[in-house]
Amino acid sequence: MATEHLSPLDLAFWRIESAAHPMHLGALAVFTAGGPGAAEHAAELIAARCPAVPGLRRRIHDVLLPFGAAAWSPDPGFDPARHVFLVRTGSPDPHTAAGPLMARPLDRELPPWEAHVLAGPDPGSFAVLFKFHHALADGLGALALAACLFDEGPPPRGPVRPVPQQCPGSALRRLPGVLAARVQDVGQALEIGAAVARAGLPLGVPPALTAGLAARPARPGTRAIAGLALDLDEVNLIRKAAGGTVNDVLIALVAGGLRRWLAGRGDPVPQGAGPRALIPVSRRRGPGAPGRAGNRLSGYVLRLPLAEPDPWRRLGSVRRGMDRNKDAGPARGAGAVALLADHVHPLGHRLGGPLVAQAARLLFDILVTSVPLPGFTFTLGGSRVRSVYPLAPLAPGQSLAVAVSTYKGTVHYGLVADGGAVPDLDALAAALRAELDALVREVS
C-alpha cells in the first residue's frame, strides 16, 4: 500500500501545535434526551460505531523521506475507550465543562480525535463535545466524520465522479502544462506574500483581543467557552433590509458585538482601521461533495469597523469589504496565506512550525469562521440534536476565536477565548445579542 503523506497544509497544522495552543477544531452538540440513560447510550453508540469509520482509525507518524514529512497509517491498537469518554458534570451549561476539555491537547500518538459525552444534572438533555485535529480535517471534513457516528440520515448529495484512468505517456504529454502551472504558482505565492505585507499593520486592535497584551494577563493553556443562539429569521430580516448575504450580517454582528463588549468593560473607544479578521473559505463544493480528506482552505482578511458607532454603517462597511474580497477571489489577497503552505518543503514545516505559530499574530487579529450544516436533523440513539456550537482553535497571542453555524433555523455562535485574557466571555455573547436586537428594532 502506498504511503499517504499529509498535504502541506495538513502538515502545517500538525507542526504549529503546542501544549498551550492545541490545534483541534470542536463542535458542541446539545441533545434532547430520548429516554432514561440517554447520555450513557450515546457514549456506547459512538464507541461501537467509530471503528467502522476508516478516517477515525488512522494516526499520524513521522517518515524518513522526504525529510520533515509525516504520513497517515492505521492504528494497530485502536481502542475506542481512548477516544470516547463519558463525563458527568455538575453544571447545567455544557459550555462550562467544554472549556477545560478544549484546552487539553489531543494525544499525538493516537488517531487525533475525541468525543466527550457530557451528562449534566438535567436528565432531559446531554451534550457531546467532538474534537478533531485540524490536520485531520477542516470544518466540512470534521462534519463528515462526525456524521458517520450519528444515526443514519439522508445520503450526501452530489454526483460521484469516476476516477480518471491514465494511459502510458499521459504524464509526458502533460509536462508543458505542469511547468506552466508551477510558474503560475510561484507568481501567486509572490502576490499573496505582497498582500500579506500590505495588510500586516495592526491598526486599531483593542488590547483585549491580544492575549499577551491584555489588561488581565493571560494564562496559557486555559480556555473559556460560550455559546449564543439567534433566530435566523431575524438575521434574514436584517439581510433583506441591508442587502448582501447572511454571512455579511453575521460578521457585522461580531464587529458590533465587540464594540459593545469593549464599551461595557470600560475599555477605550476603538480607533483606527480596526482588527483584522481572518475568514476561512472552503475550497470544497459542500459537505456531500467528493474529494480528498484533510484541509481544503483559503481565506479572506477583513478589517472589522469597530470605530464606526452606527450599526448600519458597520454592516455596510463589512458588506463592501466582503464584496471586494469576493471580487478578488479566495486565491488572492492576504487571507489566502494558507495556500503558501504548498510552497514550503516538509522540513521547513517541521523546523519552522513554532515560528509560524508565533507569526499568526502578525497575519490576523481574530478568527471568524463559518461552518455550514445540512438541513436534516441529527439524532443519536433516538436523542435529537437541538443545537450545534462550532469551536475554533486559538493562535498564540490571540485571545478570541468566533465560529458560527446555522442549524434548524437557528444561528449558533461558538466563542472560544483565552480564559485568562477574557474572563467575561458571557458578556460578549450578550453584546452580540444586543447588536442583533438593535438592528431588528430599526426595521421592525
Short mmCIF file of C-alpha atoms in Angstrom, two decimals:
data_model
loop_
_atom_site.label_atom_id
_atom_site.label_comp_id
_atom_site.label_asym_id
_atom_site.label_seq_id
_atom_site.Cartn_x
_atom_site.Cartn_y
_atom_site.Cartn_z
CA MET A 1 0.00 0.00 0.00
CA ALA A 2 1.37 3.42 -0.97
CA THR A 3 2.25 5.81 1.85
CA GLU A 4 -0.27 8.62 2.22
CA HIS A 5 1.62 11.73 3.25
CA LEU A 6 -0.06 14.68 4.90
CA SER A 7 -0.73 17.50 2.49
CA PRO A 8 1.39 20.63 3.02
CA LEU A 9 -1.45 22.49 4.77
CA ASP A 10 -2.34 19.50 6.96
CA LEU A 11 1.34 19.16 7.86
CA ALA A 12 1.49 22.86 8.76
CA PHE A 13 -1.40 22.47 11.20
CA TRP A 14 0.31 19.42 12.73
CA ARG A 15 3.65 21.19 13.18
CA ILE A 16 2.47 24.51 14.62
CA GLU A 17 0.69 22.91 17.57
CA SER A 18 1.98 23.42 21.12
CA ALA A 19 0.75 22.30 24.53
CA ALA A 20 -0.56 25.80 25.26
CA HIS A 21 -2.14 26.18 21.81
CA PRO A 22 -3.68 22.90 20.63
CA MET A 23 -4.79 22.86 17.02
CA HIS A 24 -8.06 20.99 17.17
CA LEU A 25 -11.50 22.02 15.98
CA GLY A 26 -14.50 21.38 18.13
CA ALA A 27 -18.26 21.08 17.94
CA LEU A 28 -20.55 21.05 20.95
CA ALA A 29 -23.79 19.27 20.07
CA VAL A 30 -26.61 19.64 22.62
CA PHE A 31 -29.22 16.87 22.61
CA THR A 32 -32.75 16.44 23.84
CA ALA A 33 -32.56 13.09 25.61
CA GLY A 34 -34.57 10.31 24.01
CA GLY A 35 -35.14 8.47 27.31
CA PRO A 36 -33.50 7.41 30.59
CA GLY A 37 -29.76 6.77 30.35
CA ALA A 38 -29.55 8.63 27.02
CA ALA A 39 -26.05 10.00 27.66
CA GLU A 40 -24.67 6.57 28.55
CA HIS A 41 -26.34 5.08 25.48
CA ALA A 42 -24.86 7.80 23.28
CA ALA A 43 -21.34 7.08 24.55
CA GLU A 44 -21.84 3.36 23.88
CA LEU A 45 -23.07 4.03 20.32
CA ILE A 46 -20.15 6.32 19.45
CA ALA A 47 -17.67 3.78 20.81
CA ALA A 48 -19.35 0.98 18.85
CA ARG A 49 -19.53 2.92 15.57
CA CYS A 50 -16.15 4.66 15.42
CA PRO A 51 -14.12 1.52 14.46
CA ALA A 52 -16.15 1.33 11.23
CA VAL A 53 -15.05 4.84 10.16
CA PRO A 54 -11.64 4.50 8.46
CA GLY A 55 -10.75 8.16 8.96
CA LEU A 56 -11.09 7.76 12.72
CA ARG A 57 -8.70 4.80 12.97
CA ARG A 58 -5.67 6.50 11.42
CA ARG A 59 -2.82 8.14 13.27
CA ILE A 60 -0.01 10.44 12.14
CA HIS A 61 3.64 9.42 12.23
CA ASP A 62 6.90 10.94 11.02
CA VAL A 63 8.62 9.45 7.97
CA LEU A 64 12.24 9.40 6.87
CA LEU A 65 11.62 10.67 3.34
CA PRO A 66 11.02 13.34 2.42
CA PHE A 67 12.74 14.89 5.42
CA GLY A 68 10.28 16.54 7.78
CA ALA A 69 7.20 14.90 6.29
CA ALA A 70 4.52 12.91 8.11
CA ALA A 71 2.07 10.28 6.93
CA TRP A 72 -1.11 8.50 7.86
CA SER A 73 -1.15 4.88 8.99
CA PRO A 74 -3.74 2.59 10.61
CA ASP A 75 -3.54 2.41 14.39
CA PRO A 76 -2.97 -1.32 15.04
CA GLY A 77 -4.08 -0.98 18.65
CA PHE A 78 -7.10 1.24 18.03
CA ASP A 79 -9.24 1.30 21.17
CA PRO A 80 -12.49 3.31 21.29
CA ALA A 81 -12.07 3.68 25.06
CA ARG A 82 -9.11 6.00 24.42
CA HIS A 83 -11.26 8.32 22.27
CA VAL A 84 -14.80 8.23 23.68
CA PHE A 85 -15.41 9.44 27.23
CA LEU A 86 -18.48 9.79 29.44
CA VAL A 87 -18.11 12.92 31.60
CA ARG A 88 -20.54 13.64 34.44
CA THR A 89 -20.74 17.38 35.06
CA GLY A 90 -22.34 19.36 37.84
CA SER A 91 -23.26 22.32 35.64
CA PRO A 92 -26.44 22.62 33.56
CA ASP A 93 -24.42 24.59 30.95
CA PRO A 94 -22.29 22.18 28.87
CA HIS A 95 -20.06 25.09 27.77
CA THR A 96 -18.64 25.21 31.29
CA ALA A 97 -17.34 21.65 31.04
CA ALA A 98 -16.25 22.08 27.41
CA GLY A 99 -13.70 24.82 28.21
CA PRO A 100 -11.14 22.68 30.08
CA LEU A 101 -11.60 19.87 27.57
CA MET A 102 -10.88 22.19 24.63
CA ALA A 103 -7.72 23.39 26.40
CA ARG A 104 -6.34 19.86 26.60
CA PRO A 105 -4.32 18.77 23.53
CA LEU A 106 -5.12 15.51 21.78
CA ASP A 107 -2.75 12.58 22.23
CA ARG A 108 -0.43 12.81 19.21
CA GLU A 109 0.37 9.09 19.40
CA LEU A 110 -3.27 8.18 18.72
CA PRO A 111 -5.71 8.95 15.91
CA PRO A 112 -6.25 12.69 16.53
CA TRP A 113 -9.85 12.96 17.68
CA GLU A 114 -12.01 12.57 20.79
CA ALA A 115 -15.70 12.57 21.72
CA HIS A 116 -16.74 13.61 25.23
CA VAL A 117 -20.33 12.84 26.19
CA LEU A 118 -21.29 15.42 28.84
CA ALA A 119 -24.01 14.23 31.21
CA GLY A 120 -25.26 17.14 33.32
CA PRO A 121 -27.78 17.32 36.15
CA ASP A 122 -30.75 17.62 33.75
CA PRO A 123 -31.86 14.11 32.70
CA GLY A 124 -33.73 15.62 29.76
CA SER A 125 -30.60 16.71 27.92
CA PHE A 126 -26.92 15.99 27.41
CA ALA A 127 -24.17 17.19 25.10
CA VAL A 128 -21.32 15.74 23.06
CA LEU A 129 -18.08 17.64 22.52
CA PHE A 130 -16.29 16.44 19.38
CA LYS A 131 -12.61 17.32 18.95
CA PHE A 132 -10.84 16.80 15.61
CA HIS A 133 -7.27 17.87 14.98
CA HIS A 134 -7.02 20.43 12.20
CA ALA A 135 -4.52 18.13 10.45
CA LEU A 136 -7.29 15.53 10.22
CA ALA A 137 -9.99 17.75 8.78
CA ASP A 138 -11.27 21.26 8.18
CA GLY A 139 -14.76 22.23 9.28
CA LEU A 140 -16.58 20.42 6.48
CA GLY A 141 -14.33 17.38 6.80
CA ALA A 142 -14.95 17.22 10.56
CA LEU A 143 -18.70 17.41 9.88
CA ALA A 144 -18.46 14.44 7.51
CA LEU A 145 -16.56 12.38 10.11
CA ALA A 146 -18.94 13.24 12.93
CA ALA A 147 -21.96 12.46 10.74
CA CYS A 148 -20.74 8.88 10.42
CA LEU A 149 -21.27 8.44 14.16
CA PHE A 150 -24.88 9.63 14.23
CA ASP A 151 -27.96 7.64 13.33
CA GLU A 152 -28.47 7.11 9.64
CA GLY A 153 -29.69 10.22 7.84
CA PRO A 154 -30.24 11.34 4.25
CA PRO A 155 -27.36 10.33 1.94
CA PRO A 156 -24.84 13.01 0.91
CA ARG A 157 -25.86 14.93 -2.19
CA GLY A 158 -23.76 15.37 -5.27
CA PRO A 159 -22.69 13.08 -8.09
CA VAL A 160 -19.96 10.52 -7.56
CA ARG A 161 -17.22 11.29 -10.03
CA PRO A 162 -15.36 8.39 -11.65
CA VAL A 163 -11.62 8.21 -11.07
CA PRO A 164 -9.92 9.20 -14.34
CA GLN A 165 -7.79 6.47 -15.90
CA GLN A 166 -4.38 7.48 -17.22
CA CYS A 167 -2.74 5.77 -20.15
CA PRO A 168 1.06 5.39 -20.57
CA GLY A 169 2.70 8.59 -21.72
CA SER A 170 -0.03 10.85 -20.38
CA ALA A 171 2.38 12.35 -17.84
CA LEU A 172 4.78 13.32 -20.64
CA ARG A 173 2.03 14.98 -22.62
CA ARG A 174 1.03 16.98 -19.53
CA LEU A 175 4.58 18.13 -18.77
CA PRO A 176 4.36 21.58 -20.50
CA GLY A 177 1.15 22.31 -18.63
CA VAL A 178 2.71 21.20 -15.34
CA LEU A 179 5.66 23.55 -15.86
CA ALA A 180 3.34 26.43 -16.74
CA ALA A 181 1.27 25.74 -13.63
CA ARG A 182 4.43 25.77 -11.50
CA VAL A 183 5.39 29.18 -12.84
CA GLN A 184 1.86 30.40 -12.17
CA ASP A 185 2.02 29.01 -8.60
CA VAL A 186 5.24 30.90 -7.87
CA GLY A 187 3.69 34.11 -9.17
CA GLN A 188 0.64 33.52 -6.98
CA ALA A 189 2.85 32.94 -3.94
CA LEU A 190 4.66 36.24 -4.51
CA GLU A 191 1.34 38.06 -4.94
CA ILE A 192 -0.08 36.60 -1.70
CA GLY A 193 3.12 37.47 0.16
CA ALA A 194 2.89 41.07 -1.04
CA ALA A 195 -0.76 41.24 0.04
CA VAL A 196 0.18 39.93 3.49
CA ALA A 197 2.81 42.65 3.80
CA ARG A 198 0.32 45.34 2.79
CA ALA A 199 -2.35 44.12 5.21
CA GLY A 200 0.01 43.37 8.06
CA LEU A 201 -0.30 46.61 10.04
CA PRO A 202 -2.14 46.07 13.36
CA LEU A 203 -4.17 49.30 13.33
CA GLY A 204 -7.00 49.81 15.79
CA VAL A 205 -6.62 46.43 17.54
CA PRO A 206 -8.09 46.50 21.07
CA PRO A 207 -5.70 45.09 23.71
CA ALA A 208 -8.50 42.72 24.80
CA LEU A 209 -8.02 40.79 21.54
CA THR A 210 -4.32 40.26 22.19
CA ALA A 211 -3.73 37.70 24.91
CA GLY A 212 -0.14 38.77 25.52
CA LEU A 213 -1.07 42.45 25.96
CA ALA A 214 -4.47 42.18 27.62
CA ALA A 215 -5.15 44.16 30.76
CA ARG A 216 -5.64 40.89 32.61
CA PRO A 217 -2.55 38.72 31.98
CA ALA A 218 -3.29 35.54 30.07
CA ARG A 219 -2.69 32.10 31.48
CA PRO A 220 -1.55 29.91 28.57
CA GLY A 221 -3.49 26.72 28.16
CA THR A 222 -6.80 27.92 29.64
CA ARG A 223 -9.95 28.12 27.58
CA ALA A 224 -13.35 29.67 28.16
CA ILE A 225 -16.30 28.63 26.00
CA ALA A 226 -19.61 30.43 25.46
CA GLY A 227 -22.48 29.85 23.07
CA LEU A 228 -25.20 32.06 21.65
CA ALA A 229 -28.30 31.05 19.67
CA LEU A 230 -30.02 33.62 17.44
CA ASP A 231 -33.16 33.37 15.33
CA LEU A 232 -32.26 33.01 11.64
CA ASP A 233 -35.49 34.78 10.66
CA GLU A 234 -34.27 37.91 12.46
CA VAL A 235 -30.91 37.69 10.71
CA ASN A 236 -32.69 37.37 7.36
CA LEU A 237 -34.82 40.40 8.23
CA ILE A 238 -31.62 42.44 8.51
CA ARG A 239 -30.21 40.94 5.31
CA LYS A 240 -33.30 41.85 3.31
CA ALA A 241 -33.21 45.42 4.58
CA ALA A 242 -29.48 45.96 4.02
CA GLY A 243 -28.74 43.69 1.07
CA GLY A 244 -25.72 41.45 0.86
CA THR A 245 -25.59 37.98 2.37
CA VAL A 246 -26.42 36.31 5.66
CA ASN A 247 -22.69 35.90 6.25
CA ASP A 248 -22.22 39.66 5.89
CA VAL A 249 -24.76 40.18 8.68
CA LEU A 250 -23.17 37.54 10.91
CA ILE A 251 -19.73 39.15 10.55
CA ALA A 252 -21.18 42.62 11.19
CA LEU A 253 -22.78 41.29 14.37
CA VAL A 254 -19.30 40.24 15.52
CA ALA A 255 -17.96 43.75 14.85
CA GLY A 256 -20.86 45.42 16.68
CA GLY A 257 -20.77 42.89 19.50
CA LEU A 258 -17.06 43.53 20.04
CA ARG A 259 -17.63 47.29 20.16
CA ARG A 260 -20.45 46.93 22.71
CA TRP A 261 -18.43 44.45 24.77
CA LEU A 262 -15.40 46.74 24.93
CA ALA A 263 -17.61 49.66 25.98
CA GLY A 264 -19.15 47.53 28.74
CA ARG A 265 -15.68 46.69 30.05
CA GLY A 266 -14.77 50.36 30.19
CA ASP A 267 -12.08 49.95 27.53
CA PRO A 268 -11.15 52.93 25.32
CA VAL A 269 -13.37 53.69 22.32
CA PRO A 270 -11.92 51.77 19.33
CA GLN A 271 -9.98 53.87 16.87
CA GLY A 272 -8.26 53.24 13.55
CA ALA A 273 -8.98 50.78 10.77
CA GLY A 274 -9.98 48.00 13.14
CA PRO A 275 -8.79 44.45 13.88
CA ARG A 276 -8.07 42.09 11.00
CA ALA A 277 -10.49 39.18 10.89
CA LEU A 278 -9.34 36.04 9.11
CA ILE A 279 -12.39 34.49 7.45
CA PRO A 280 -11.60 30.97 6.17
CA VAL A 281 -13.08 29.99 2.83
CA SER A 282 -13.64 26.35 1.99
CA ARG A 283 -12.41 25.16 -1.38
CA ARG A 284 -14.77 22.19 -1.24
CA ARG A 285 -18.08 22.17 -3.07
CA GLY A 286 -20.08 21.17 0.00
CA PRO A 287 -20.50 18.53 2.74
CA GLY A 288 -21.54 15.85 0.25
CA ALA A 289 -19.03 16.63 -2.46
CA PRO A 290 -16.31 14.12 -3.31
CA GLY A 291 -12.71 14.98 -2.61
CA ARG A 292 -9.71 14.09 -0.52
CA ALA A 293 -9.65 14.26 3.25
CA GLY A 294 -7.78 16.93 5.17
CA ASN A 295 -7.93 20.66 4.63
CA ARG A 296 -9.10 22.48 1.51
CA LEU A 297 -8.95 26.06 2.71
CA SER A 298 -8.16 29.58 1.66
CA GLY A 299 -9.45 32.75 3.28
CA TYR A 300 -10.21 36.44 3.29
CA VAL A 301 -8.88 39.16 5.58
CA LEU A 302 -11.39 41.83 6.57
CA ARG A 303 -10.99 44.87 8.81
CA LEU A 304 -13.78 44.90 11.40
CA PRO A 305 -15.05 48.52 11.63
CA LEU A 306 -15.14 48.81 15.44
CA ALA A 307 -14.57 52.57 15.32
CA GLU A 308 -17.87 53.11 13.46
CA PRO A 309 -20.61 53.88 16.04
CA ASP A 310 -23.60 53.31 13.73
CA PRO A 311 -24.70 49.63 13.38
CA TRP A 312 -26.00 50.07 9.82
CA ARG A 313 -22.83 51.77 8.66
CA ARG A 314 -20.82 48.96 10.26
CA LEU A 315 -22.88 46.47 8.30
CA GLY A 316 -22.35 48.47 5.09
CA SER A 317 -18.60 48.57 5.68
CA VAL A 318 -18.48 44.80 6.21
CA ARG A 319 -20.56 44.19 3.09
CA ARG A 320 -18.29 46.36 0.92
CA GLY A 321 -15.17 44.70 2.31
CA MET A 322 -16.54 41.21 1.67
CA ASP A 323 -17.59 42.20 -1.86
CA ARG A 324 -14.01 43.32 -2.56
CA ASN A 325 -12.70 40.02 -1.22
CA LYS A 326 -15.10 38.02 -3.36
CA ASP A 327 -14.24 40.01 -6.46
CA ALA A 328 -10.55 39.19 -5.93
CA GLY A 329 -11.33 35.53 -5.20
CA PRO A 330 -10.08 33.15 -2.48
CA ALA A 331 -6.73 32.55 -4.19
CA ARG A 332 -5.57 36.15 -3.86
CA GLY A 333 -5.03 38.61 -1.05
CA ALA A 334 -3.67 38.32 2.46
CA GLY A 335 -6.33 35.81 3.52
CA ALA A 336 -5.02 33.25 1.04
CA VAL A 337 -1.90 32.77 3.17
CA ALA A 338 -2.88 29.12 3.75
CA LEU A 339 -2.10 28.45 0.08
CA LEU A 340 1.55 29.30 0.74
CA ALA A 341 1.91 26.02 2.65
CA ASP A 342 2.10 24.24 -0.72
CA HIS A 343 5.36 26.07 -1.46
CA VAL A 344 7.18 25.02 1.73
CA HIS A 345 9.31 21.86 1.90
CA PRO A 346 8.21 19.40 4.65
CA LEU A 347 11.47 20.10 6.52
CA GLY A 348 10.52 23.77 6.54
CA HIS A 349 7.21 22.91 8.22
CA ARG A 350 9.00 20.83 10.82
CA LEU A 351 11.71 23.37 11.67
CA GLY A 352 9.63 26.48 11.18
CA GLY A 353 6.34 25.32 12.73
CA PRO A 354 6.85 27.11 16.08
CA LEU A 355 7.90 30.31 14.30
CA VAL A 356 4.87 30.18 12.02
CA ALA A 357 2.59 29.71 15.03
CA GLN A 358 4.03 32.79 16.70
CA ALA A 359 3.69 34.74 13.44
CA ALA A 360 -0.09 34.28 13.37
CA ARG A 361 -0.41 37.47 15.39
CA LEU A 362 1.29 39.32 12.52
CA LEU A 363 -1.21 38.00 9.96
CA PHE A 364 -4.58 38.48 11.66
CA ASP A 365 -6.12 39.51 15.00
CA ILE A 366 -9.24 37.36 15.29
CA LEU A 367 -10.62 34.29 13.55
CA VAL A 368 -14.24 34.45 12.35
CA THR A 369 -15.24 31.22 10.64
CA SER A 370 -18.50 29.74 9.36
CA VAL A 371 -19.30 26.02 9.14
CA PRO A 372 -22.38 25.12 7.03
CA LEU A 373 -24.58 22.31 8.33
CA PRO A 374 -27.05 20.20 6.35
CA GLY A 375 -30.76 20.79 6.72
CA PHE A 376 -31.77 17.41 8.15
CA THR A 377 -31.99 16.60 11.87
CA PHE A 378 -29.12 14.74 13.53
CA THR A 379 -30.03 12.02 16.03
CA LEU A 380 -28.03 9.62 18.16
CA GLY A 381 -29.75 6.58 19.64
CA GLY A 382 -33.10 8.32 19.39
CA SER A 383 -31.87 11.52 21.05
CA ARG A 384 -32.24 14.60 18.85
CA VAL A 385 -29.63 17.30 18.34
CA ARG A 386 -31.24 20.64 19.11
CA SER A 387 -28.20 22.91 18.76
CA VAL A 388 -24.63 22.76 17.44
CA TYR A 389 -21.94 25.23 18.51
CA PRO A 390 -18.78 25.13 16.37
CA LEU A 391 -15.50 25.84 18.19
CA ALA A 392 -12.25 27.08 16.63
CA PRO A 393 -8.64 26.90 17.87
CA LEU A 394 -6.75 29.89 19.24
CA ALA A 395 -3.47 31.05 17.76
CA PRO A 396 -0.63 32.21 20.06
CA GLY A 397 -1.03 35.83 21.12
CA GLN A 398 -4.74 35.93 20.33
CA SER A 399 -7.47 35.87 22.92
CA LEU A 400 -10.64 35.16 20.94
CA ALA A 401 -11.94 32.99 18.07
CA VAL A 402 -15.51 33.04 16.74
CA ALA A 403 -17.20 30.22 14.84
CA VAL A 404 -20.77 30.22 13.56
CA SER A 405 -23.16 27.68 12.05
CA THR A 406 -26.85 27.53 11.20
CA TYR A 407 -28.93 24.55 12.24
CA LYS A 408 -32.72 24.09 12.09
CA GLY A 409 -33.50 27.79 11.69
CA THR A 410 -31.12 28.94 14.43
CA VAL A 411 -27.74 30.64 14.16
CA HIS A 412 -25.25 29.28 16.70
CA TYR A 413 -22.17 31.29 17.67
CA GLY A 414 -19.39 29.34 19.37
CA LEU A 415 -16.97 31.63 21.23
CA VAL A 416 -13.56 30.35 22.35
CA ALA A 417 -11.31 32.61 24.43
CA ASP A 418 -8.11 32.57 26.41
CA GLY A 419 -9.52 32.11 29.89
CA GLY A 420 -7.02 34.49 31.49
CA ALA A 421 -7.35 37.31 28.98
CA VAL A 422 -11.16 37.12 28.62
CA PRO A 423 -12.82 36.22 31.93
CA ASP A 424 -16.11 37.84 30.81
CA LEU A 425 -16.90 35.84 27.67
CA ASP A 426 -20.60 35.63 28.55
CA ALA A 427 -20.71 39.43 28.35
CA LEU A 428 -19.50 39.24 24.74
CA ALA A 429 -22.27 36.75 23.93
CA ALA A 430 -24.80 39.19 25.45
CA ALA A 431 -23.30 42.03 23.40
CA LEU A 432 -23.77 40.04 20.18
CA ARG A 433 -27.43 39.55 21.03
CA ALA A 434 -27.81 43.26 21.85
CA GLU A 435 -26.33 44.16 18.46
CA LEU A 436 -28.90 41.99 16.66
CA ASP A 437 -31.73 43.43 18.77
CA ALA A 438 -30.64 46.97 17.87
CA LEU A 439 -30.69 46.21 14.15
CA VAL A 440 -34.05 44.42 14.35
CA ARG A 441 -35.64 47.39 16.12
CA GLU A 442 -34.63 49.60 13.21
CA VAL A 443 -36.53 47.51 10.65
CA SER A 444 -39.46 46.24 12.73
#
